[in-house]
Amino acid sequence: MGNYTSWIPSLKDISNIQEKTIIELGCGTGTKTLIDKFKHVYSFEYARSKEWYDKCTGDYRDFNNWTSKFYLMDSELNNSDMELIKSGGKIRKTEDLSLFFKRLDEFIIENNVKFDVGFVDQGFHFRGETVNFLIKKEIPLIMAHDCEYPAMYGYDIVNLSNYTTKDAHHTRFYFKGA
Ligand SMILES: C[S@@+](CC[C@H](N)C(=O)[O-])C[C@H]1O[C@@H](n2cnc3c(N)ncnc32)[C@H](O)[C@@H]1O
């Protein structure tokens, strides 16, 4: 993982940002920038530890335009991510993402929101698979951080369907139907 917030300059490419709603996968210090710029931010944290989530809720709980949820990462996904890292991104046991996607689906359903933007920035390396999940949800704009490491994060296995891409400021943008 590179600099945690190197994606921030890429936000200037999003038009009418103050009217848009974003779902952020993986929260941190950069979440505050999203809260300042977007109409509403939904952060979903599925991580090995609750430490950073607790810091975020401590810092952001008073912002009415921030909604969040935490789950401790399940052991299958943790083990698969370790194997993925050791293989340089070649071994990707996508089936071990099923609990993550189930929880993420529940979060989306319980909030009943049409997201304008998805932001893939979680602390484990199955990010290309997560972009594919958000493409299936037809989120019109998906941002994915650390695009300079496509093999490790799986950006080389994204099924673009009717999306086009652009890279800017360590971020790959996926635009629907352009
Ligand atoms: C790439 S960071 C996510 C960052 C968030 N979107 C941001 O830009 O600040 C991915 C994960 O690392 C953890 N994390 C966040 N900020 C951190 C920090 N400053 N130091 C260590 N871990 C952090 C969290 O568990 C988070 O889900």
PDB file of C-alpha atoms and ligand atoms in Angstrom:
ATOM      1  CA  MET A   1       0.000   0.000   0.000  1.00  0.00           C
ATOM      2  CA  GLY A   2       1.317   3.447  -0.908  1.00  0.00           C
ATOM      3  CA  ASN A   3       0.483   6.746   0.775  1.00  0.00           C
ATOM      4  CA  TYR A   4      -2.967   6.343   2.364  1.00  0.00           C
ATOM      5  CA  THR A   5      -4.371   9.622   1.039  1.00  0.00           C
ATOM      6  CA  SER A   6      -2.569  10.043  -2.312  1.00  0.00           C
ATOM      7  CA  TRP A   7      -6.012   9.735  -3.977  1.00  0.00           C
ATOM      8  CA  ILE A   8      -7.306  13.053  -2.623  1.00  0.00           C
ATOM      9  CA  PRO A   9      -6.257  15.228  -5.636  1.00  0.00           C
ATOM     10  CA  SER A  10      -8.280  12.916  -7.920  1.00  0.00           C
ATOM     11  CA  LEU A  11     -11.519  14.236  -6.373  1.00  0.00           C
ATOM     12  CA  LYS A  12     -11.242  17.393  -8.427  1.00  0.00           C
ATOM     13  CA  ASP A  13     -12.269  15.298 -11.469  1.00  0.00           C
ATOM     14  CA  ILE A  14     -15.720  14.613  -9.962  1.00  0.00           C
ATOM     15  CA  SER A  15     -18.372  17.100 -11.059  1.00  0.00           C
ATOM     16  CA  ASN A  16     -21.117  18.330  -8.667  1.00  0.00           C
ATOM     17  CA  ILE A  17     -19.410  16.442  -5.868  1.00  0.00           C
ATOM     18  CA  GLN A  18     -21.423  18.237  -3.155  1.00  0.00           C
ATOM     19  CA  GLU A  19     -24.618  16.647  -4.537  1.00  0.00           C
ATOM     20  CA  LYS A  20     -23.229  13.106  -4.624  1.00  0.00           C
ATOM     21  CA  THR A  21     -23.300  10.128  -2.285  1.00  0.00           C
ATOM     22  CA  ILE A  22     -20.289   7.849  -1.945  1.00  0.00           C
ATOM     23  CA  ILE A  23     -19.708   4.391  -0.507  1.00  0.00           C
ATOM     24  CA  GLU A  24     -16.145   4.104   0.800  1.00  0.00           C
ATOM     25  CA  LEU A  25     -14.609   0.676   1.402  1.00  0.00           C
ATOM     26  CA  GLY A  26     -11.927   1.154   4.053  1.00  0.00           C
ATOM     27  CA  CYS A  27     -11.952   4.273   6.199  1.00  0.00           C
ATOM     28  CA  GLY A  28      -9.151   6.389   7.603  1.00  0.00           C
ATOM     29  CA  THR A  29      -7.832   9.918   7.808  1.00  0.00           C
ATOM     30  CA  GLY A  30      -8.857  10.614   4.188  1.00  0.00           C
ATOM     31  CA  THR A  31     -12.500   9.948   5.074  1.00  0.00           C
ATOM     32  CA  LYS A  32     -12.684  13.468   6.523  1.00  0.00           C
ATOM     33  CA  THR A  33     -12.015  14.909   3.050  1.00  0.00           C
ATOM     34  CA  LEU A  34     -14.913  12.864   1.673  1.00  0.00           C
ATOM     35  CA  ILE A  35     -17.171  14.106   4.490  1.00  0.00           C
ATOM     36  CA  ASP A  36     -16.205  17.698   3.670  1.00  0.00           C
ATOM     37  CA  LYS A  37     -16.872  17.344  -0.062  1.00  0.00           C
ATOM     38  CA  PHE A  38     -19.685  14.829  -0.602  1.00  0.00           C
ATOM     39  CA  LYS A  39     -23.356  15.140   0.305  1.00  0.00           C
ATOM     40  CA  HIS A  40     -23.192  11.863   2.244  1.00  0.00           C
ATOM     41  CA  VAL A  41     -20.435   9.323   2.933  1.00  0.00           C
ATOM     42  CA  TYR A  42     -21.108   5.661   3.768  1.00  0.00           C
ATOM     43  CA  SER A  43     -17.951   3.966   5.064  1.00  0.00           C
ATOM     44  CA  PHE A  44     -17.763   0.178   5.288  1.00  0.00           C
ATOM     45  CA  GLU A  45     -14.793  -1.142   7.256  1.00  0.00           C
ATOM     46  CA  TYR A  46     -14.041  -4.874   7.022  1.00  0.00           C
ATOM     47  CA  ALA A  47     -10.653  -5.121   8.662  1.00  0.00           C
ATOM     48  CA  ARG A  48      -8.225  -7.174  10.754  1.00  0.00           C
ATOM     49  CA  SER A  49      -8.556  -4.803  13.677  1.00  0.00           C
ATOM     50  CA  LYS A  50     -11.058  -2.273  14.962  1.00  0.00           C
ATOM     51  CA  GLU A  51      -8.381   0.258  15.899  1.00  0.00           C
ATOM     52  CA  TRP A  52      -8.707   2.545  12.868  1.00  0.00           C
ATOM     53  CA  TYR A  53     -12.456   2.285  12.799  1.00  0.00           C
ATOM     54  CA  ASP A  54     -12.624   3.386  16.441  1.00  0.00           C
ATOM     55  CA  LYS A  55     -10.359   6.320  15.642  1.00  0.00           C
ATOM     56  CA  CYS A  56     -12.644   7.276  12.730  1.00  0.00           C
ATOM     57  CA  THR A  57     -15.846   7.042  14.767  1.00  0.00           C
ATOM     58  CA  GLY A  58     -14.191   9.110  17.499  1.00  0.00           C
ATOM     59  CA  ASP A  59     -13.254  11.798  14.981  1.00  0.00           C
ATOM     60  CA  TYR A  60     -16.309  11.787  12.662  1.00  0.00           C
ATOM     61  CA  ARG A  61     -19.309  10.678  14.740  1.00  0.00           C
ATOM     62  CA  ASP A  62     -20.673  14.234  14.971  1.00  0.00           C
ATOM     63  CA  PHE A  63     -20.924  14.691  11.195  1.00  0.00           C
ATOM     64  CA  ASN A  64     -24.531  14.106  10.129  1.00  0.00           C
ATOM     65  CA  ASN A  65     -23.459  13.173   6.604  1.00  0.00           C
ATOM     66  CA  TRP A  66     -21.356  10.165   7.745  1.00  0.00           C
ATOM     67  CA  THR A  67     -22.724   6.633   8.185  1.00  0.00           C
ATOM     68  CA  SER A  68     -20.459   3.679   8.912  1.00  0.00           C
ATOM     69  CA  LYS A  69     -20.247   0.029   9.823  1.00  0.00           C
ATOM     70  CA  PHE A  70     -17.449  -2.252  11.027  1.00  0.00           C
ATOM     71  CA  TYR A  71     -16.909  -5.993  10.722  1.00  0.00           C
ATOM     72  CA  LEU A  72     -13.889  -7.955  11.886  1.00  0.00           C
ATOM     73  CA  MET A  73     -12.366  -9.739   8.894  1.00  0.00           C
ATOM     74  CA  ASP A  74     -13.124 -13.473   8.820  1.00  0.00           C
ATOM     75  CA  SER A  75     -10.195 -15.885   9.067  1.00  0.00           C
ATOM     76  CA  GLU A  76     -10.662 -17.379   5.554  1.00  0.00           C
ATOM     77  CA  LEU A  77     -10.269 -13.989   3.908  1.00  0.00           C
ATOM     78  CA  ASN A  78      -7.368 -13.079   6.172  1.00  0.00           C
ATOM     79  CA  ASN A  79      -5.554 -16.313   5.180  1.00  0.00           C
ATOM     80  CA  SER A  80      -6.342 -15.823   1.483  1.00  0.00           C
ATOM     81  CA  ASP A  81      -5.036 -12.281   1.555  1.00  0.00           C
ATOM     82  CA  MET A  82      -1.753 -13.511   3.103  1.00  0.00           C
ATOM     83  CA  GLU A  83      -1.467 -16.132   0.336  1.00  0.00           C
ATOM     84  CA  LEU A  84      -2.272 -13.476  -2.272  1.00  0.00           C
ATOM     85  CA  ILE A  85       0.487 -11.203  -0.939  1.00  0.00           C
ATOM     86  CA  LYS A  86       3.070 -14.026  -0.928  1.00  0.00           C
ATOM     87  CA  SER A  87       2.197 -14.867  -4.547  1.00  0.00           C
ATOM     88  CA  GLY A  88       2.479 -11.239  -5.683  1.00  0.00           C
ATOM     89  CA  GLY A  89      -1.235 -11.213  -6.525  1.00  0.00           C
ATOM     90  CA  LYS A  90      -1.277 -14.418  -8.600  1.00  0.00           C
ATOM     91  CA  ILE A  91      -3.168 -16.639  -6.116  1.00  0.00           C
ATOM     92  CA  ARG A  92      -6.604 -15.083  -5.649  1.00  0.00           C
ATOM     93  CA  LYS A  93      -9.110 -17.288  -3.832  1.00  0.00           C
ATOM     94  CA  THR A  94     -12.095 -15.212  -4.812  1.00  0.00           C
ATOM     95  CA  GLU A  95     -14.491 -17.689  -3.158  1.00  0.00           C
ATOM     96  CA  ASP A  96     -13.170 -16.571   0.237  1.00  0.00           C
ATOM     97  CA  LEU A  97     -14.715 -13.120  -0.343  1.00  0.00           C
ATOM     98  CA  SER A  98     -18.232 -14.493   0.068  1.00  0.00           C
ATOM     99  CA  LEU A  99     -18.713 -13.312   3.671  1.00  0.00           C
ATOM    100  CA  PHE A 100     -17.276  -9.868   2.854  1.00  0.00           C
ATOM    101  CA  PHE A 101     -19.673  -9.475  -0.086  1.00  0.00           C
ATOM    102  CA  LYS A 102     -22.603 -10.755   2.011  1.00  0.00           C
ATOM    103  CA  ARG A 103     -21.911  -8.156   4.719  1.00  0.00           C
ATOM    104  CA  LEU A 104     -21.371  -5.437   2.123  1.00  0.00           C
ATOM    105  CA  ASP A 105     -24.649  -6.327   0.446  1.00  0.00           C
ATOM    106  CA  GLU A 106     -26.434  -6.122   3.820  1.00  0.00           C
ATOM    107  CA  PHE A 107     -24.910  -2.660   4.416  1.00  0.00           C
ATOM    108  CA  ILE A 108     -26.107  -1.471   0.994  1.00  0.00           C
ATOM    109  CA  ILE A 109     -29.608  -2.894   1.509  1.00  0.00           C
ATOM    110  CA  GLU A 110     -30.044  -1.541   5.049  1.00  0.00           C
ATOM    111  CA  ASN A 111     -29.128   1.985   3.940  1.00  0.00           C
ATOM    112  CA  ASN A 112     -31.372   1.827   0.856  1.00  0.00           C
ATOM    113  CA  VAL A 113     -29.373   4.457  -1.056  1.00  0.00           C
ATOM    114  CA  LYS A 114     -28.517   4.850  -4.711  1.00  0.00           C
ATOM    115  CA  PHE A 115     -24.765   5.481  -4.619  1.00  0.00           C
ATOM    116  CA  ASP A 116     -23.290   7.890  -7.160  1.00  0.00           C
ATOM    117  CA  VAL A 117     -19.690   6.920  -6.419  1.00  0.00           C
ATOM    118  CA  GLY A 118     -17.920   3.833  -5.051  1.00  0.00           C
ATOM    119  CA  PHE A 119     -14.437   4.061  -3.549  1.00  0.00           C
ATOM    120  CA  VAL A 120     -12.388   0.854  -3.328  1.00  0.00           C
ATOM    121  CA  ASP A 121      -9.644   1.414  -0.755  1.00  0.00           C
ATOM    122  CA  GLN A 122      -9.858  -1.381   1.807  1.00  0.00           C
ATOM    123  CA  GLY A 123      -6.805  -2.748   3.620  1.00  0.00           C
ATOM    124  CA  PHE A 124      -6.816  -6.139   1.864  1.00  0.00           C
ATOM    125  CA  HIS A 125      -5.808  -6.812  -1.715  1.00  0.00           C
ATOM    126  CA  PHE A 126      -8.957  -8.179  -3.387  1.00  0.00           C
ATOM    127  CA  ARG A 127      -9.778  -4.792  -4.826  1.00  0.00           C
ATOM    128  CA  GLY A 128     -10.285  -5.740  -8.481  1.00  0.00           C
ATOM    129  CA  GLU A 129     -12.881  -8.279  -7.296  1.00  0.00           C
ATOM    130  CA  THR A 130     -14.538  -5.500  -5.291  1.00  0.00           C
ATOM    131  CA  VAL A 131     -14.614  -3.227  -8.355  1.00  0.00           C
ATOM    132  CA  ASN A 132     -16.349  -6.098 -10.196  1.00  0.00           C
ATOM    133  CA  PHE A 133     -18.907  -6.291  -7.375  1.00  0.00           C
ATOM    134  CA  LEU A 134     -19.630  -2.547  -7.637  1.00  0.00           C
ATOM    135  CA  ILE A 135     -19.807  -2.743 -11.451  1.00  0.00           C
ATOM    136  CA  LYS A 136     -22.515  -5.412 -11.023  1.00  0.00           C
ATOM    137  CA  LYS A 137     -24.336  -2.921  -8.763  1.00  0.00           C
ATOM    138  CA  GLU A 138     -24.087  -0.418 -11.666  1.00  0.00           C
ATOM    139  CA  ILE A 139     -22.596   2.354  -9.546  1.00  0.00           C
ATOM    140  CA  PRO A 140     -21.952   5.017 -12.211  1.00  0.00           C
ATOM    141  CA  LEU A 141     -18.478   6.052 -11.022  1.00  0.00           C
ATOM    142  CA  ILE A 142     -16.035   3.791  -9.186  1.00  0.00           C
ATOM    143  CA  MET A 143     -12.713   5.027  -7.841  1.00  0.00           C
ATOM    144  CA  ALA A 144      -9.995   2.504  -6.984  1.00  0.00           C
ATOM    145  CA  HIS A 145      -6.866   3.525  -5.104  1.00  0.00           C
ATOM    146  CA  ASP A 146      -3.262   2.386  -5.710  1.00  0.00           C
ATOM    147  CA  CYS A 147      -3.835   1.743  -9.416  1.00  0.00           C
ATOM    148  CA  GLU A 148      -0.068   1.609  -9.990  1.00  0.00           C
ATOM    149  CA  TYR A 149      -0.062  -1.947  -8.547  1.00  0.00           C
ATOM    150  CA  PRO A 150      -2.602  -3.651 -10.854  1.00  0.00           C
ATOM    151  CA  ALA A 151      -1.419  -7.246 -10.379  1.00  0.00           C
ATOM    152  CA  MET A 152      -1.298  -7.069  -6.588  1.00  0.00           C
ATOM    153  CA  TYR A 153      -4.715  -5.418  -6.236  1.00  0.00           C
ATOM    154  CA  GLY A 154      -6.352  -7.331  -9.087  1.00  0.00           C
ATOM    155  CA  TYR A 155      -7.117  -4.310 -11.238  1.00  0.00           C
ATOM    156  CA  ASP A 156      -5.925  -6.412 -14.177  1.00  0.00           C
ATOM    157  CA  ILE A 157      -8.842  -8.834 -13.693  1.00  0.00           C
ATOM    158  CA  VAL A 158     -11.626  -6.259 -13.713  1.00  0.00           C
ATOM    159  CA  ASN A 159     -14.442  -7.133 -16.092  1.00  0.00           C
ATOM    160  CA  LEU A 160     -15.128  -3.702 -17.562  1.00  0.00           C
ATOM    161  CA  SER A 161     -18.474  -4.544 -19.143  1.00  0.00           C
ATOM    162  CA  ASN A 162     -19.719  -1.121 -20.341  1.00  0.00           C
ATOM    163  CA  TYR A 163     -17.287   0.872 -18.178  1.00  0.00           C
ATOM    164  CA  THR A 164     -14.296   2.884 -19.373  1.00  0.00           C
ATOM    165  CA  THR A 165     -11.244   3.819 -17.294  1.00  0.00           C
ATOM    166  CA  LYS A 166      -8.933   6.711 -16.619  1.00  0.00           C
ATOM    167  CA  ASP A 167      -5.970   6.916 -14.204  1.00  0.00           C
ATOM    168  CA  ALA A 168      -5.226  10.073 -12.238  1.00  0.00           C
ATOM    169  CA  HIS A 169      -3.449  10.706  -8.930  1.00  0.00           C
ATOM    170  CA  HIS A 170      -2.927   7.038  -7.926  1.00  0.00           C
ATOM    171  CA  THR A 171      -6.609   6.397  -8.648  1.00  0.00           C
ATOM    172  CA  ARG A 172      -8.296   4.404 -11.406  1.00  0.00           C
ATOM    173  CA  PHE A 173     -11.701   5.792 -12.338  1.00  0.00           C
ATOM    174  CA  TYR A 174     -14.288   3.454 -13.850  1.00  0.00           C
ATOM    175  CA  PHE A 175     -17.053   5.352 -15.673  1.00  0.00           C
ATOM    176  CA  LYS A 176     -20.297   3.597 -16.544  1.00  0.00           C
ATOM    177  CA  GLY A 177     -21.538   3.793 -20.099  1.00  0.00           C
ATOM    178  CA  ALA A 178     -19.208   6.519 -21.323  1.00  0.00           C
TER     179      ALA A 178
HETATM  180  C1  LIG B   1      -5.777   2.396   2.523  1.00  0.00           C
HETATM  181  S1  LIG B   1      -6.433   2.519   4.124  1.00  0.00           S
HETATM  182  C2  LIG B   1      -7.971   3.335   3.885  1.00  0.00           C
HETATM  183  C3  LIG B   1      -7.933   4.630   3.894  1.00  0.00           C
HETATM  184  C4  LIG B   1      -9.048   5.601   3.767  1.00  0.00           C
HETATM  185  N1  LIG B   1      -9.894   5.402   2.591  1.00  0.00           N
HETATM  186  C5  LIG B   1      -8.269   6.883   3.681  1.00  0.00           C
HETATM  187  O1  LIG B   1      -8.012   7.318   2.566  1.00  0.00           O
HETATM  188  O2  LIG B   1      -7.856   7.365   4.711  1.00  0.00           O
HETATM  189  C6  LIG B   1      -7.019   0.899   4.282  1.00  0.00           C
HETATM  190  C7  LIG B   1      -7.180   0.387   5.685  1.00  0.00           C
HETATM  191  O3  LIG B   1      -6.045   0.693   6.466  1.00  0.00           O
HETATM  192  C8  LIG B   1      -6.442   1.014   7.789  1.00  0.00           C
HETATM  193  N2  LIG B   1      -5.977   2.382   8.035  1.00  0.00           N
HETATM  194  C9  LIG B   1      -6.575   3.534   7.745  1.00  0.00           C
HETATM  195  N3  LIG B   1      -5.792   4.589   8.048  1.00  0.00           N
HETATM  196  C10 LIG B   1      -4.669   4.064   8.554  1.00  0.00           C
HETATM  197  C11 LIG B   1      -3.479   4.630   9.029  1.00  0.00           C
HETATM  198  N4  LIG B   1      -3.303   5.966   9.055  1.00  0.00           N
HETATM  199  N5  LIG B   1      -2.505   3.785   9.448  1.00  0.00           N
HETATM  200  C12 LIG B   1      -2.689   2.436   9.429  1.00  0.00           C
HETATM  201  N6  LIG B   1      -3.814   1.844   8.979  1.00  0.00           N
HETATM  202  C13 LIG B   1      -4.789   2.641   8.544  1.00  0.00           C
HETATM  203  C14 LIG B   1      -7.947   0.872   7.859  1.00  0.00           C
HETATM  204  O4  LIG B   1      -8.248  -0.394   8.388  1.00  0.00           O
HETATM  205  C15 LIG B   1      -8.357   0.976   6.410  1.00  0.00           C
HETATM  206  O5  LIG B   1      -9.508   0.233   6.115  1.00  0.00           O
END
